[in-house]
Coordinates of C-alpha atoms in Angstrom, one line a residue:
N1 CA -12.0 15.4 -97.9
T2 CA -14.4 13.4 -95.6
L3 CA -12.0 10.6 -95.4
T4 CA -8.8 13.0 -94.6
V5 CA -10.9 14.9 -92.0
A6 CA -12.0 11.5 -90.6
G7 CA -8.4 10.2 -90.4
K8 CA -7.3 13.6 -88.5
G9 CA -10.0 13.4 -86.1
K10 CA -8.9 9.6 -85.4
V11 CA -5.2 10.5 -84.8
A12 CA -6.1 13.4 -82.8
M13 CA -8.2 11.1 -80.7
D14 CA -5.2 8.1 -80.1
K15 CA -3.1 10.8 -78.8
W16 CA -5.6 12.0 -75.9
V17 CA -6.5 8.6 -74.9
V18 CA -2.5 8.0 -75.0
R19 CA -1.9 11.0 -72.7
S20 CA -4.7 10.6 -70.7
S21 CA -3.5 6.9 -69.9
I22 CA -0.1 8.2 -69.5
F23 CA -1.3 11.0 -67.0
L24 CA -3.9 8.0 -65.2
L25 CA -0.7 5.9 -64.9
F26 CA 1.2 8.6 -63.0
I27 CA -1.5 9.4 -60.6
A28 CA -1.6 5.7 -59.7
M29 CA 2.2 5.4 -59.3
S30 CA 1.9 8.2 -56.8
L31 CA -0.6 7.1 -55.1
A32 CA 1.1 3.6 -54.7
F33 CA 4.4 5.6 -53.6
R34 CA 2.7 7.5 -51.1
F35 CA 0.6 4.3 -49.6
S36 CA 3.6 2.2 -49.5
L37 CA 5.0 5.3 -46.9
N38 CA 1.9 5.6 -45.0
P39 CA 0.1 2.2 -44.0
E40 CA -3.6 2.1 -43.9
G41 CA -5.7 4.5 -41.8
K42 CA -2.4 6.2 -41.1
H43 CA -1.6 9.7 -43.1
F44 CA 1.7 11.1 -42.7
D45 CA 0.6 14.5 -41.3
S46 CA -1.3 12.4 -38.2
L47 CA 2.0 10.1 -37.9
L48 CA 3.9 13.3 -37.1
T49 CA 1.2 14.5 -34.8
C50 CA 1.3 11.2 -32.8
Q51 CA 5.1 11.0 -32.7
N52 CA 5.4 14.8 -31.0
N53 CA 2.7 14.0 -28.9
N54 CA 4.2 10.8 -27.8
N55 CA 7.1 12.9 -27.2
N56 CA 5.3 15.5 -25.6
N57 CA 4.1 13.2 -23.2
I58 CA 7.7 11.6 -22.3
S59 CA 9.2 15.2 -21.9
S60 CA 6.0 16.5 -19.6
S61 CA 6.1 13.3 -17.4
S62 CA 9.9 13.6 -17.0
Y63 CA 9.4 17.5 -16.0
L64 CA 6.5 16.8 -13.8
K65 CA 8.7 14.1 -11.9
E66 CA 11.9 16.5 -11.9
R67 CA 9.6 18.9 -10.6
I68 CA 7.8 16.8 -8.0
V69 CA 11.3 15.9 -6.5
E70 CA 12.1 19.9 -6.3
L71 CA 9.3 20.4 -4.4
A72 CA 9.6 17.6 -2.0
N73 CA 13.2 18.7 -1.5
D74 CA 12.5 22.5 -1.0
P75 CA 13.7 23.4 2.6
H76 CA 10.7 24.8 3.3
T77 CA 8.7 21.8 2.9
V78 CA 11.3 19.6 4.6
D79 CA 11.2 21.5 7.6
W80 CA 7.3 22.2 7.6
M81 CA 6.9 18.2 6.9
K82 CA 9.5 17.6 10.4
K83 CA 7.7 20.0 11.9
I84 CA 4.0 17.9 11.8
R85 CA 5.9 14.7 12.4
R86 CA 7.3 16.1 15.6
Q87 CA 3.9 17.4 17.0
I88 CA 2.4 14.4 16.4
H89 CA 5.4 12.4 17.8
E90 CA 5.0 14.5 21.5
N91 CA 1.4 13.7 21.6
P92 CA 0.7 10.2 20.6
E93 CA -2.6 8.6 21.0
L94 CA -3.8 5.0 20.5
A95 CA -5.8 3.3 18.2
F96 CA -9.5 5.3 17.1
E97 CA -8.5 8.1 19.7
E98 CA -6.8 10.4 17.0
F99 CA -8.4 13.4 17.6
E100 CA -5.7 15.8 18.4
T101 CA -3.3 14.3 15.3
S102 CA -6.9 14.3 12.7
K103 CA -7.2 18.3 14.3
L104 CA -3.9 19.1 13.0
I105 CA -4.0 17.2 9.9
R106 CA -7.3 19.0 9.0
Q107 CA -5.7 22.3 10.0
Q108 CA -3.0 21.9 7.2
L109 CA -5.7 20.8 4.8
D110 CA -7.1 23.8 5.1
Q111 CA -4.3 26.1 4.9
M112 CA -3.8 24.2 1.7
G113 CA -7.2 24.6 0.5
I114 CA -7.8 20.7 0.0
A115 CA -11.3 19.7 0.4
Y116 CA -11.5 16.5 3.0
R117 CA -14.5 14.4 4.9
W118 CA -14.7 14.1 8.3
P119 CA -14.9 12.2 10.3
V120 CA -14.7 8.8 9.0
A121 CA -14.2 5.8 11.1
R122 CA -14.4 7.9 13.9
T123 CA -10.9 10.0 13.6
G124 CA -10.1 9.4 9.9
V125 CA -9.6 11.7 7.4
V126 CA -10.3 11.7 3.7
A127 CA -8.9 14.5 1.5
T128 CA -9.5 15.1 -2.5
L129 CA -7.9 16.9 -4.8
G130 CA -8.0 17.4 -8.9
S131 CA -10.5 16.9 -11.3
G132 CA -13.1 15.6 -9.2
S133 CA -13.6 13.0 -12.0
S134 CA -12.3 9.4 -13.2
P135 CA -9.8 8.4 -12.6
F136 CA -9.6 8.0 -9.2
V137 CA -6.2 6.7 -7.2
A138 CA -5.5 6.6 -3.2
L139 CA -2.8 7.4 -0.8
R140 CA -2.7 5.9 2.6
A141 CA -1.2 6.6 5.6
D142 CA -1.9 5.3 9.0
M143 CA -1.6 7.7 12.1
D144 CA -2.2 6.2 15.4
A145 CA 0.9 5.5 18.5
L146 CA 1.5 2.2 20.3
P147 CA 1.1 1.6 23.9
I148 CA 4.9 2.2 24.8
Q149 CA 7.0 4.3 27.3
E150 CA 9.5 6.3 24.9
M151 CA 13.6 5.4 26.0
V152 CA 14.7 7.9 23.4
E153 CA 16.1 11.2 25.2
W154 CA 15.2 14.0 22.3
E155 CA 13.4 17.6 22.4
H156 CA 10.4 16.0 21.1
K157 CA 9.9 13.1 22.9
S158 CA 6.4 11.9 23.7
K159 CA 4.6 13.8 26.3
V160 CA 2.0 10.9 27.3
D161 CA 3.3 8.2 29.5
G162 CA 2.8 4.9 28.2
K163 CA 2.6 5.8 24.7
M164 CA 4.6 6.7 22.3
H165 CA 4.8 6.5 18.1
A166 CA 7.4 3.5 18.1
C167 CA 6.5 2.4 14.5
G168 CA 6.9 5.6 12.1
H169 CA 3.0 6.3 11.6
D170 CA 3.8 9.6 12.6
A171 CA 6.1 10.2 9.7
H172 CA 3.8 8.3 7.1
A173 CA 1.3 10.8 8.1
A174 CA 3.9 13.8 7.5
M175 CA 5.1 12.3 4.2
L176 CA 1.4 12.3 3.1
L177 CA 0.9 16.0 4.0
G178 CA 3.8 16.3 2.2
A179 CA 2.3 15.1 -1.3
A180 CA -0.9 16.6 -0.8
R181 CA 1.1 20.0 -0.5
I182 CA 3.0 18.8 -4.0
L183 CA -0.1 18.0 -5.5
K184 CA -2.4 21.0 -4.9
Q185 CA 1.1 23.1 -6.5
L186 CA 0.4 20.9 -9.4
Q187 CA -3.2 20.3 -9.2
D188 CA -3.7 21.9 -12.8
T189 CA -1.8 19.0 -14.0
L190 CA -3.3 16.0 -12.2
Q191 CA -5.4 14.2 -14.9
G192 CA -8.1 12.8 -12.4
T193 CA -8.6 12.6 -8.9
V194 CA -6.2 11.5 -6.0
V195 CA -7.9 10.3 -2.8
L196 CA -5.6 11.1 0.7
I197 CA -6.3 8.8 3.3
F198 CA -5.0 8.9 7.0
Q199 CA -6.2 5.9 8.9
P200 CA -6.8 5.1 12.6
A201 CA -6.2 2.0 14.3
E202 CA -4.0 0.6 11.7
E203 CA -2.0 -0.9 14.9
Q204 CA -5.3 -2.4 16.4
G205 CA -5.9 -4.1 12.8
Q206 CA -9.5 -2.8 12.2
G207 CA -9.0 0.8 11.5
G208 CA -8.7 -0.1 7.8
K209 CA -11.8 -2.2 7.6
D210 CA -13.6 0.7 9.3
M211 CA -12.8 3.4 6.8
I212 CA -13.6 0.7 3.8
A213 CA -17.0 0.3 5.2
E214 CA -17.8 4.1 5.2
G215 CA -16.9 4.4 1.6
V216 CA -13.1 5.7 1.1
L217 CA -12.7 3.1 -1.7
D218 CA -15.6 3.8 -3.7
N219 CA -14.6 5.0 -7.4
V220 CA -11.2 4.3 -6.5
D221 CA -9.0 2.4 -9.1
A222 CA -5.8 1.8 -7.4
I223 CA -4.3 2.5 -4.0
F224 CA -0.8 3.0 -2.9
G225 CA 1.0 2.7 0.5
L226 CA 4.3 2.8 2.3
H227 CA 6.0 2.0 5.5
T228 CA 9.4 3.2 6.7
V229 CA 11.5 0.5 8.2
H230 CA 15.2 0.0 9.7
R231 CA 16.1 -3.1 7.7
Y232 CA 17.2 -0.8 4.3
P233 CA 19.6 2.1 4.7
T234 CA 17.9 5.2 4.5
G235 CA 16.4 6.1 0.5
V236 CA 16.4 2.1 -0.7
V237 CA 13.0 0.9 -1.3
A238 CA 11.8 -2.5 -1.3
S239 CA 8.4 -4.0 -2.3
R240 CA 7.4 -7.2 -4.4
P241 CA 4.7 -8.4 -6.7
G242 CA 1.9 -11.0 -5.0
E243 CA 2.5 -12.3 -1.7
F244 CA 4.7 -9.7 0.1
L245 CA 3.3 -9.9 4.0
A246 CA 1.8 -12.2 5.9
G247 CA -2.2 -13.2 7.0
C248 CA -2.0 -12.2 11.0
G249 CA -4.7 -14.2 13.0
S250 CA -5.1 -14.8 16.9
F251 CA -7.0 -17.5 18.6
K252 CA -8.4 -18.1 22.3
A253 CA -9.2 -21.2 23.7
K254 CA -11.3 -22.0 26.5
I255 CA -10.4 -25.5 27.9
I256 CA -13.2 -26.4 30.2
G257 CA -12.8 -29.6 32.9
K258 CA -14.0 -30.0 36.3
G259 CA -11.8 -28.6 39.3
G260 CA -11.0 -30.1 42.3
H261 CA -8.1 -31.1 44.8
A262 CA -4.8 -31.6 43.3
A263 CA -4.4 -34.4 45.6
I264 CA -7.5 -36.3 44.4
P265 CA -7.0 -35.7 40.4
H266 CA -9.4 -38.6 39.8
D267 CA -11.7 -36.9 41.1
S268 CA -11.5 -33.7 38.5
I269 CA -11.2 -33.3 35.2
D270 CA -8.2 -31.5 34.4
P271 CA -8.1 -28.9 31.8
I272 CA -4.8 -27.8 32.8
L273 CA -3.3 -31.4 31.4
A274 CA -5.5 -30.8 28.1
A275 CA -4.4 -27.4 27.6
S276 CA -0.4 -28.5 27.9
T277 CA -0.9 -31.5 25.5
A278 CA -2.7 -28.9 23.4
V279 CA 0.2 -26.7 23.2
I280 CA 2.3 -29.2 22.3
S281 CA -0.1 -30.5 19.5
L282 CA -0.3 -27.3 17.5
Q283 CA 3.6 -26.9 17.5
N284 CA 3.4 -30.2 15.5
I285 CA 1.0 -28.5 12.6
V286 CA 3.8 -26.9 11.1
S287 CA 6.5 -28.9 11.9
R288 CA 4.9 -32.4 10.1
E289 CA 2.0 -31.0 8.3
I290 CA 3.0 -28.1 6.2
D291 CA 5.1 -28.0 3.2
P292 CA 8.6 -26.1 4.7
L293 CA 8.3 -24.0 1.2
D294 CA 5.0 -22.5 2.2
S295 CA 5.9 -20.8 5.3
Q296 CA 3.4 -20.6 8.2
V297 CA 3.5 -20.0 12.3
V298 CA 1.8 -21.1 15.0
S299 CA 2.8 -19.5 18.2
V300 CA 0.9 -20.2 21.8
A301 CA 2.0 -16.8 23.6
M302 CA -0.8 -17.3 26.2
I303 CA -1.6 -19.4 29.1
H304 CA -4.0 -18.6 31.6
G305 CA -5.3 -21.3 34.6
G306 CA -5.8 -22.1 38.3
T307 CA -5.5 -19.8 41.4
A308 CA -3.4 -22.2 44.0
F309 CA -0.7 -24.6 43.6
N310 CA -3.0 -27.6 45.1
V311 CA -6.1 -26.8 43.3
I312 CA -7.4 -28.0 39.7
P313 CA -9.4 -25.6 38.3
D314 CA -12.8 -25.3 36.2
S315 CA -10.7 -24.1 33.1
A316 CA -7.6 -23.0 31.5
T317 CA -7.6 -20.5 28.7
V318 CA -5.1 -20.5 25.7
E319 CA -3.7 -17.8 23.2
G320 CA -1.7 -17.4 20.4
T321 CA -1.3 -16.0 17.0
F322 CA -0.7 -18.0 13.3
R323 CA 0.3 -16.4 9.9
A324 CA 0.7 -17.6 6.5
F325 CA 1.3 -15.9 3.3
S326 CA -1.9 -17.5 0.8
K327 CA -5.5 -16.7 1.8
K328 CA -5.9 -20.7 1.0
S329 CA -2.8 -21.7 3.5
F330 CA -4.2 -19.2 6.0
N331 CA -7.8 -20.3 5.9
A332 CA -6.8 -24.1 6.3
L333 CA -4.2 -23.5 8.7
R334 CA -7.5 -21.9 11.2
E335 CA -9.4 -24.4 10.6
R336 CA -6.7 -27.1 11.6
I337 CA -6.0 -25.0 14.7
K338 CA -9.6 -25.7 15.8
E339 CA -9.5 -29.0 15.2
V340 CA -6.4 -30.0 17.2
I341 CA -7.6 -27.8 20.5
E342 CA -11.1 -29.5 20.1
G343 CA -9.2 -33.0 19.4
Q344 CA -7.0 -32.6 23.0
A345 CA -9.6 -31.4 25.0
A346 CA -12.1 -34.3 24.3
V347 CA -9.2 -37.0 24.5
H348 CA -8.5 -35.3 28.3
R349 CA -12.5 -35.8 28.9
C350 CA -12.9 -31.5 28.4
T351 CA -15.0 -29.3 26.5
C352 CA -13.8 -26.3 25.0
E353 CA -14.6 -22.7 23.0
V354 CA -12.2 -21.7 20.2
N355 CA -12.3 -18.2 19.1
F356 CA -10.9 -16.5 16.5
T357 CA -13.0 -13.6 16.3
G358 CA -11.2 -11.2 19.1
T359 CA -11.8 -7.8 18.5
E360 CA -8.2 -6.5 20.1
H361 CA -6.7 -8.6 17.4
P362 CA -8.9 -9.0 14.1
I363 CA -8.3 -11.5 11.4
I364 CA -5.7 -9.9 9.2
P365 CA -5.6 -11.1 5.4
P366 CA -2.3 -11.7 3.6
T367 CA -0.8 -8.5 1.7
V368 CA -0.6 -9.3 -1.8
N369 CA 0.5 -6.6 -4.2
D370 CA -1.0 -6.3 -7.6
A371 CA 1.8 -6.7 -10.2
R372 CA 0.7 -4.1 -12.6
I373 CA 0.2 -1.9 -9.8
Y374 CA 4.0 -2.9 -8.0
E375 CA 5.6 -2.5 -11.7
H376 CA 4.3 1.3 -11.7
V377 CA 5.7 1.5 -8.4
R378 CA 9.2 0.5 -9.1
R379 CA 9.3 2.4 -11.9
V380 CA 8.5 5.6 -10.1
S381 CA 10.7 4.5 -7.1
I382 CA 14.0 3.8 -9.7
D383 CA 13.3 7.3 -11.0
I384 CA 13.4 8.9 -7.5
V385 CA 16.4 7.0 -6.0
G386 CA 17.7 5.4 -8.6
E387 CA 17.9 1.5 -10.1
G388 CA 20.4 0.5 -7.5
N389 CA 18.3 1.4 -4.4
V390 CA 15.1 -0.3 -5.6
E391 CA 15.1 -3.7 -4.1
L392 CA 13.1 -7.0 -4.7
A393 CA 12.3 -7.7 -0.9
P394 CA 11.9 -11.0 0.6
V395 CA 8.5 -11.9 2.1
F396 CA 7.9 -11.0 5.6
M397 CA 5.9 -12.4 8.6
G398 CA 4.9 -9.2 9.5
S399 CA 1.2 -8.3 9.2
E400 CA -0.6 -4.5 7.7
D401 CA -4.1 -3.9 8.0
F402 CA -3.4 -2.2 4.2
A403 CA -3.9 -5.9 3.2
F404 CA -7.8 -4.7 3.5
Y405 CA -7.7 -2.4 1.2
L406 CA -5.7 -4.6 -1.7
D407 CA -8.5 -7.1 -0.9
K408 CA -11.0 -4.5 -2.6
V409 CA -8.9 -2.5 -5.3
P410 CA -5.7 -3.3 -7.2
G411 CA -2.4 -1.2 -5.4
S412 CA 0.8 -1.8 -3.8
F413 CA 2.7 -1.5 -0.8
L414 CA 6.4 -0.9 -0.3
F415 CA 9.2 -0.2 2.7
L416 CA 11.1 2.8 2.8
G417 CA 14.5 2.3 4.4
M418 CA 15.8 4.8 7.1
R419 CA 18.3 3.0 8.7
N420 CA 21.1 5.2 9.8
E421 CA 23.6 4.3 12.5
K422 CA 24.3 8.2 12.9
V423 CA 21.0 9.1 13.8
G424 CA 20.2 5.9 16.0
S425 CA 17.5 5.1 13.5
I426 CA 18.2 1.2 13.7
Y427 CA 16.0 -0.3 16.2
H428 CA 12.9 -2.4 14.8
P429 CA 9.2 -1.2 15.3
H430 CA 7.8 -1.1 18.6
S431 CA 10.7 -0.9 20.1
P432 CA 10.9 1.9 23.0
Y433 CA 14.1 3.3 21.3
Y434 CA 12.5 3.3 17.8
T435 CA 14.2 6.5 16.0
I436 CA 13.3 8.0 12.7
D437 CA 15.7 9.0 10.4
E438 CA 14.1 12.5 9.0
D439 CA 16.1 12.6 5.6
V440 CA 13.6 9.7 4.4
F441 CA 10.6 12.8 4.1
P442 CA 11.3 13.9 0.5
I443 CA 12.1 10.6 -0.6
G444 CA 8.8 9.6 0.8
A445 CA 6.4 12.7 -0.3
S446 CA 8.4 12.2 -4.0
I447 CA 7.1 8.6 -4.1
Y448 CA 3.5 9.3 -3.1
A449 CA 3.5 12.1 -5.1
V450 CA 4.9 10.8 -8.4
V451 CA 3.2 7.3 -8.3
A452 CA -0.2 9.1 -7.9
H453 CA 0.3 11.6 -10.7
S454 CA 1.9 9.4 -13.1
Y455 CA -0.9 7.0 -12.6
L456 CA -3.6 9.3 -13.4
S457 CA -1.6 10.7 -16.6
N458 CA -1.0 6.8 -17.6
S459 CA -4.5 6.0 -17.0
T460 CA -6.2 8.8 -19.2
R461 CA -3.8 8.7 -21.9
K462 CA -5.2 4.7 -22.0
L463 CA -8.5 5.7 -22.3
N464 CA -7.9 8.0 -24.8
S465 CA -6.5 5.7 -27.1
Y466 CA -9.3 3.4 -26.3
D467 CA -11.6 6.1 -27.8

């Protein structure tokens, strides 16, 4: 009996072991199958959540872009931007004299409930909206006019003799205010802070430097700016990564000799002769010393010397400009100009003083777009105006003091086309016939606003992904 009972117990135990083994094997197979569907560290539910979040982000981003464009094209907003631009145009103010312009901008910001700091660099205005915390993205518009007599006959012609908005800064300020109005309506969706820079004295090449010195780029991660141009049709956007606009410098050389009667030149040391040979030699720098593929310019534009036809003067003055696209070439060109003038002065027994730091025309570095920010702006531009209206711009010999901002933080600058023969918008900047096609206003305001909004959203998502 004892053996029988023991045998029955052994059989029962064997059955339990077999059943347990089968159960454990089933669990192992289930886990293996589940793991094959879900990589380590990724659960099916979390994958679904991630995919849904990505889809929601894409959907939300597309909706916001469409909403910004819709707000920019609202007839009331378009008319409002035109009204502001025309007010600024009628009352042009030169560099660091933009008191009424800045007052108008502040009034509009007050009405929108947007906080700002003023005065910055004498007449500048810096506004902020959004969360007040990082990330920070800056948008810049200039607001000074030129000492030009306007020749365009229209209802809102300049009311100030000898002064005119002949470079589109009135339009830039109006479009940035338009972007401010749009972003204010979407403030709850801003995932960071937008800094709006209304800058004085771009034409003098000093405003950007002074604004930076007063801290407008503190905490700023990226910056964006634009300029209306007649080179491209209305609505066409053009820019390029890397070197875009040339650095610009000026020089003034005073060549000192010994005056005397022109009938007895051997008793004098002729600074006119030294200045003349210096001008010729300066032209040889680019033509004989510079790689033709490295575009550079040296131009002498002013010569002063003498008071009478038969008197050799004590001194003569030569002034001009030089330009290059890379900082290395720009600095090397500056040094070579100095060497050539000093050398020619010495050959003709004269002394000289060469100055590159004139307050009227300070040195402006090359405008170099950050490749990452450029690509962001390019994609935004395609979304707004279509891929067929976004072009890769060639390099331009013109310069912009936006370059000072790009020296400090990554950013991008673009051209916004506004060529329209029907409205006479065909003249180059600084022409007394310069005319703006106001149809570009909703485009410029949209680009400003979407660049800032999407940059903040993208930056926040990247920060969260790192967490």
